[in-house]
C-alpha positions as protocol buffer text, in pm:
chain_id: "A"
residue {
  index: 1
  type: MET
  ca { x: 3678 y: 12358 z: 13732 }
}
residue {
  index: 2
  type: ALA
  ca { x: 3406 y: 12374 z: 13996 }
}
residue {
  index: 3
  type: LYS
  ca { x: 3368 y: 12687 z: 14202 }
}
residue {
  index: 4
  type: SER
  ca { x: 3493 y: 12648 z: 14557 }
}
residue {
  index: 5
  type: LEU
  ca { x: 3255 y: 12690 z: 14846 }
}
residue {
  index: 6
  type: LYS
  ca { x: 3342 y: 12998 z: 15052 }
}
residue {
  index: 7
  type: VAL
  ca { x: 3283 y: 12953 z: 15425 }
}
residue {
  index: 8
  type: LEU
  ca { x: 3328 y: 13208 z: 15701 }
}
residue {
  index: 9
  type: SER
  ca { x: 3404 y: 13032 z: 16028 }
}
residue {
  index: 10
  type: VAL
  ca { x: 3321 y: 13249 z: 16331 }
}
residue {
  index: 11
  type: ALA
  ca { x: 3471 y: 13156 z: 16667 }
}
residue {
  index: 12
  type: SER
  ca { x: 3606 y: 13304 z: 16988 }
}
residue {
  index: 13
  type: GLU
  ca { x: 3926 y: 13099 z: 16987 }
}
residue {
  index: 14
  type: ILE
  ca { x: 4151 y: 12922 z: 16737 }
}
residue {
  index: 15
  type: TYR
  ca { x: 4446 y: 12689 z: 16781 }
}
residue {
  index: 16
  type: PRO
  ca { x: 4737 y: 12757 z: 16795 }
}
residue {
  index: 17
  type: LEU
  ca { x: 4680 y: 13127 z: 16864 }
}
residue {
  index: 18
  type: VAL
  ca { x: 4437 y: 13123 z: 17156 }
}
residue {
  index: 19
  type: LYS
  ca { x: 4288 y: 12816 z: 17322 }
}
residue {
  index: 20
  type: THR
  ca { x: 4091 y: 12728 z: 17632 }
}
residue {
  index: 21
  type: GLY
  ca { x: 3945 y: 12397 z: 17517 }
}
residue {
  index: 22
  type: GLY
  ca { x: 3845 y: 12174 z: 17228 }
}
residue {
  index: 23
  type: LEU
  ca { x: 3667 y: 12451 z: 17036 }
}
residue {
  index: 24
  type: ALA
  ca { x: 4002 y: 12604 z: 16938 }
}
residue {
  index: 25
  type: ASP
  ca { x: 4129 y: 12269 z: 16810 }
}
residue {
  index: 26
  type: VAL
  ca { x: 3830 y: 12223 z: 16580 }
}
residue {
  index: 27
  type: VAL
  ca { x: 3835 y: 12581 z: 16451 }
}
residue {
  index: 28
  type: GLY
  ca { x: 4207 y: 12563 z: 16376 }
}
residue {
  index: 29
  type: ALA
  ca { x: 4187 y: 12224 z: 16202 }
}
residue {
  index: 30
  type: LEU
  ca { x: 3875 y: 12265 z: 15984 }
}
residue {
  index: 31
  type: PRO
  ca { x: 4018 y: 12497 z: 15714 }
}
residue {
  index: 32
  type: GLY
  ca { x: 4300 y: 12256 z: 15630 }
}
residue {
  index: 33
  type: ALA
  ca { x: 4075 y: 11950 z: 15650 }
}
residue {
  index: 34
  type: LEU
  ca { x: 3815 y: 12100 z: 15416 }
}
residue {
  index: 35
  type: LYS
  ca { x: 4050 y: 12260 z: 15161 }
}
residue {
  index: 36
  type: PRO
  ca { x: 4105 y: 11935 z: 14961 }
}
residue {
  index: 37
  type: HIS
  ca { x: 3726 y: 11918 z: 14922 }
}
residue {
  index: 38
  type: GLY
  ca { x: 3704 y: 12256 z: 14750 }
}
residue {
  index: 39
  type: VAL
  ca { x: 3616 y: 12458 z: 15060 }
}
residue {
  index: 40
  type: ASP
  ca { x: 3778 y: 12798 z: 15104 }
}
residue {
  index: 41
  type: MET
  ca { x: 3727 y: 12849 z: 15479 }
}
residue {
  index: 42
  type: ARG
  ca { x: 3845 y: 13163 z: 15652 }
}
residue {
  index: 43
  type: CYS
  ca { x: 3807 y: 13233 z: 16021 }
}
residue {
  index: 44
  type: LEU
  ca { x: 3680 y: 13547 z: 16193 }
}
residue {
  index: 45
  type: VAL
  ca { x: 3814 y: 13574 z: 16547 }
}
residue {
  index: 46
  type: PRO
  ca { x: 3837 y: 13846 z: 16813 }
}
residue {
  index: 47
  type: GLY
  ca { x: 4141 y: 14072 z: 16816 }
}
residue {
  index: 48
  type: TYR
  ca { x: 4293 y: 13949 z: 17139 }
}
residue {
  index: 49
  type: PRO
  ca { x: 4652 y: 14077 z: 17184 }
}
residue {
  index: 50
  type: LYS
  ca { x: 4802 y: 13733 z: 17101 }
}
residue {
  index: 51
  type: VAL
  ca { x: 4603 y: 13716 z: 16777 }
}
residue {
  index: 52
  type: ILE
  ca { x: 4696 y: 14069 z: 16668 }
}
residue {
  index: 53
  type: ALA
  ca { x: 5064 y: 14003 z: 16748 }
}
residue {
  index: 54
  type: ALA
  ca { x: 5066 y: 13686 z: 16536 }
}
residue {
  index: 55
  type: LEU
  ca { x: 4885 y: 13838 z: 16235 }
}
residue {
  index: 56
  type: LYS
  ca { x: 5112 y: 13873 z: 15931 }
}
residue {
  index: 57
  type: ASP
  ca { x: 5053 y: 14078 z: 15616 }
}
residue {
  index: 58
  type: GLN
  ca { x: 4757 y: 14243 z: 15781 }
}
residue {
  index: 59
  type: GLU
  ca { x: 4538 y: 14488 z: 15599 }
}
residue {
  index: 60
  type: THR
  ca { x: 4223 y: 14669 z: 15704 }
}
residue {
  index: 61
  type: VAL
  ca { x: 3926 y: 14544 z: 15501 }
}
residue {
  index: 62
  type: LEU
  ca { x: 3653 y: 14737 z: 15685 }
}
residue {
  index: 63
  type: GLU
  ca { x: 3643 y: 15021 z: 15935 }
}
residue {
  index: 64
  type: LEU
  ca { x: 3357 y: 15044 z: 16182 }
}
residue {
  index: 65
  type: PRO
  ca { x: 3408 y: 15378 z: 16359 }
}
residue {
  index: 66
  type: ALA
  ca { x: 3159 y: 15326 z: 16643 }
}
residue {
  index: 67
  type: MET
  ca { x: 3099 y: 14958 z: 16702 }
}
residue {
  index: 68
  type: PHE
  ca { x: 2977 y: 14868 z: 17050 }
}
residue {
  index: 69
  type: GLY
  ca { x: 3153 y: 15158 z: 17218 }
}
residue {
  index: 70
  type: GLY
  ca { x: 3467 y: 15220 z: 17018 }
}
residue {
  index: 71
  type: ALA
  ca { x: 3652 y: 15234 z: 16690 }
}
residue {
  index: 72
  type: THR
  ca { x: 3683 y: 14892 z: 16531 }
}
residue {
  index: 73
  type: ARG
  ca { x: 3848 y: 14744 z: 16223 }
}
residue {
  index: 74
  type: ILE
  ca { x: 3825 y: 14411 z: 16051 }
}
residue {
  index: 75
  type: LEU
  ca { x: 4175 y: 14302 z: 15956 }
}
residue {
  index: 76
  type: ALA
  ca { x: 4271 y: 14034 z: 15705 }
}
residue {
  index: 77
  type: GLY
  ca { x: 4596 y: 13843 z: 15731 }
}
residue {
  index: 78
  type: THR
  ca { x: 4759 y: 13513 z: 15805 }
}
residue {
  index: 79
  type: ALA
  ca { x: 4886 y: 13352 z: 16123 }
}
residue {
  index: 80
  type: SER
  ca { x: 5017 y: 12999 z: 16178 }
}
residue {
  index: 81
  type: GLY
  ca { x: 4913 y: 12900 z: 15825 }
}
residue {
  index: 82
  type: LEU
  ca { x: 4554 y: 13018 z: 15875 }
}
residue {
  index: 83
  type: ASN
  ca { x: 4372 y: 13279 z: 15667 }
}
residue {
  index: 84
  type: LEU
  ca { x: 4212 y: 13504 z: 15923 }
}
residue {
  index: 85
  type: PHE
  ca { x: 3982 y: 13796 z: 15962 }
}
residue {
  index: 86
  type: VAL
  ca { x: 4030 y: 13962 z: 16298 }
}
residue {
  index: 87
  type: LEU
  ca { x: 3787 y: 14194 z: 16475 }
}
residue {
  index: 88
  type: ASP
  ca { x: 4029 y: 14456 z: 16604 }
}
residue {
  index: 89
  type: ALA
  ca { x: 3830 y: 14622 z: 16883 }
}
residue {
  index: 90
  type: PRO
  ca { x: 4074 y: 14705 z: 17164 }
}
residue {
  index: 91
  type: HIS
  ca { x: 3793 y: 14837 z: 17385 }
}
residue {
  index: 92
  type: LEU
  ca { x: 3645 y: 14484 z: 17385 }
}
residue {
  index: 93
  type: TYR
  ca { x: 3939 y: 14246 z: 17365 }
}
residue {
  index: 94
  type: VAL
  ca { x: 4254 y: 14402 z: 17512 }
}
residue {
  index: 95
  type: ARG
  ca { x: 4240 y: 14307 z: 17880 }
}
residue {
  index: 96
  type: ASP
  ca { x: 4446 y: 14151 z: 18154 }
}
residue {
  index: 97
  type: GLY
  ca { x: 4336 y: 13798 z: 18230 }
}
residue {
  index: 98
  type: GLY
  ca { x: 4188 y: 13532 z: 18006 }
}
residue {
  index: 99
  type: ILE
  ca { x: 3976 y: 13561 z: 17696 }
}
residue {
  index: 100
  type: TYR
  ca { x: 3651 y: 13496 z: 17883 }
}
residue {
  index: 101
  type: GLY
  ca { x: 3735 y: 13628 z: 18227 }
}
residue {
  index: 102
  type: ASP
  ca { x: 3971 y: 13815 z: 18455 }
}
residue {
  index: 103
  type: SER
  ca { x: 4279 y: 13676 z: 18629 }
}
residue {
  index: 104
  type: THR
  ca { x: 4062 y: 13534 z: 18912 }
}
residue {
  index: 105
  type: GLY
  ca { x: 3851 y: 13336 z: 18664 }
}
residue {
  index: 106
  type: LYS
  ca { x: 3543 y: 13557 z: 18696 }
}
residue {
  index: 107
  type: ASP
  ca { x: 3366 y: 13605 z: 18360 }
}
residue {
  index: 108
  type: TRP
  ca { x: 3390 y: 13947 z: 18202 }
}
residue {
  index: 109
  type: ALA
  ca { x: 3056 y: 14117 z: 18275 }
}
residue {
  index: 110
  type: ASP
  ca { x: 3030 y: 14235 z: 17916 }
}
residue {
  index: 111
  type: ASN
  ca { x: 3096 y: 13903 z: 17738 }
}
residue {
  index: 112
  type: TRP
  ca { x: 2752 y: 13934 z: 17582 }
}
residue {
  index: 113
  type: LEU
  ca { x: 2863 y: 14261 z: 17422 }
}
residue {
  index: 114
  type: ARG
  ca { x: 3209 y: 14136 z: 17324 }
}
residue {
  index: 115
  type: TYR
  ca { x: 3075 y: 13837 z: 17136 }
}
residue {
  index: 116
  type: GLY
  ca { x: 2769 y: 14022 z: 17009 }
}
residue {
  index: 117
  type: ALA
  ca { x: 3015 y: 14251 z: 16829 }
}
residue {
  index: 118
  type: LEU
  ca { x: 3190 y: 13948 z: 16680 }
}
residue {
  index: 119
  type: CYS
  ca { x: 2854 y: 13821 z: 16554 }
}
residue {
  index: 120
  type: GLN
  ca { x: 2758 y: 14155 z: 16407 }
}
residue {
  index: 121
  type: ALA
  ca { x: 3094 y: 14173 z: 16229 }
}
residue {
  index: 122
  type: ALA
  ca { x: 3029 y: 13827 z: 16080 }
}
residue {
  index: 123
  type: ALA
  ca { x: 2700 y: 13954 z: 15939 }
}
residue {
  index: 124
  type: GLN
  ca { x: 2894 y: 14229 z: 15759 }
}
residue {
  index: 125
  type: PHE
  ca { x: 3058 y: 13958 z: 15546 }
}
residue {
  index: 126
  type: ALA
  ca { x: 2729 y: 13794 z: 15450 }
}
residue {
  index: 127
  type: GLU
  ca { x: 2588 y: 14135 z: 15360 }
}
residue {
  index: 128
  type: GLY
  ca { x: 2874 y: 14179 z: 15111 }
}
residue {
  index: 129
  type: ARG
  ca { x: 3047 y: 14466 z: 15293 }
}
residue {
  index: 130
  type: ILE
  ca { x: 3385 y: 14296 z: 15250 }
}
residue {
  index: 131
  type: PRO
  ca { x: 3399 y: 14248 z: 14871 }
}
residue {
  index: 132
  type: GLY
  ca { x: 3715 y: 14034 z: 14875 }
}
residue {
  index: 133
  type: PHE
  ca { x: 3535 y: 13755 z: 15061 }
}
residue {
  index: 134
  type: VAL
  ca { x: 3159 y: 13710 z: 15045 }
}
residue {
  index: 135
  type: PRO
  ca { x: 3082 y: 13370 z: 15200 }
}
residue {
  index: 136
  type: ASP
  ca { x: 2835 y: 13119 z: 15065 }
}
residue {
  index: 137
  type: LEU
  ca { x: 2797 y: 12986 z: 15418 }
}
residue {
  index: 138
  type: VAL
  ca { x: 2865 y: 13115 z: 15769 }
}
residue {
  index: 139
  type: HIS
  ca { x: 2962 y: 12855 z: 16031 }
}
residue {
  index: 140
  type: ALA
  ca { x: 2889 y: 12988 z: 16380 }
}
residue {
  index: 141
  type: HIS
  ca { x: 3085 y: 12796 z: 16646 }
}
residue {
  index: 142
  type: ASP
  ca { x: 2953 y: 12770 z: 17002 }
}
residue {
  index: 143
  type: TRP
  ca { x: 2762 y: 13028 z: 17208 }
}
residue {
  index: 144
  type: GLN
  ca { x: 3004 y: 13312 z: 17133 }
}
residue {
  index: 145
  type: ALA
  ca { x: 2892 y: 13305 z: 16768 }
}
residue {
  index: 146
  type: GLY
  ca { x: 2530 y: 13223 z: 16849 }
}
residue {
  index: 147
  type: LEU
  ca { x: 2389 y: 13559 z: 16741 }
}
residue {
  index: 148
  type: VAL
  ca { x: 2522 y: 13531 z: 16385 }
}
residue {
  index: 149
  type: PRO
  ca { x: 2208 y: 13354 z: 16255 }
}
residue {
  index: 150
  type: ALA
  ca { x: 1985 y: 13614 z: 16426 }
}
residue {
  index: 151
  type: TYR
  ca { x: 2179 y: 13905 z: 16276 }
}
residue {
  index: 152
  type: LEU
  ca { x: 2153 y: 13743 z: 15934 }
}
residue {
  index: 153
  type: LYS
  ca { x: 1783 y: 13661 z: 15971 }
}
residue {
  index: 154
  type: TYR
  ca { x: 1679 y: 14006 z: 16084 }
}
residue {
  index: 155
  type: SER
  ca { x: 1909 y: 14194 z: 15847 }
}
residue {
  index: 156
  type: GLY
  ca { x: 1726 y: 14030 z: 15558 }
}
residue {
  index: 157
  type: THR
  ca { x: 2044 y: 13862 z: 15432 }
}
residue {
  index: 158
  type: SER
  ca { x: 1935 y: 13502 z: 15488 }
}
residue {
  index: 159
  type: ASN
  ca { x: 1614 y: 13309 z: 15447 }
}
């Protein structure tokens, strides 16, 4: 039997848990669509309150005591039939309003930091810090995951 390809999908939203547009639809659908083709895709998403509340059978796979201003954990679990890794960083993701901005629609001033942390967490997987899932490939969705390739390049993990 051929080895399956392990893919870490990194995104700021995932349907049906948290959605503002089409990005969430794609991120939520890809794991199921690729599974019949031998792809084991798991998603890394921010620990927004709705995501944390939906996460079943959660376990801490990595603790990051001082990540971008606060204690952070990477949790593994399932929600809505999806295998997830969740960046549990309450200081970055637990807020009133939307995922990208406050209740008036104004962007959070620290979005660069919030999603930079998500990208740095993704690099932890590629560096082998989470032994249960070392991806062969990291798929960085949209601008919120745009720093993943840079973290990998300058950490020496990728070519």
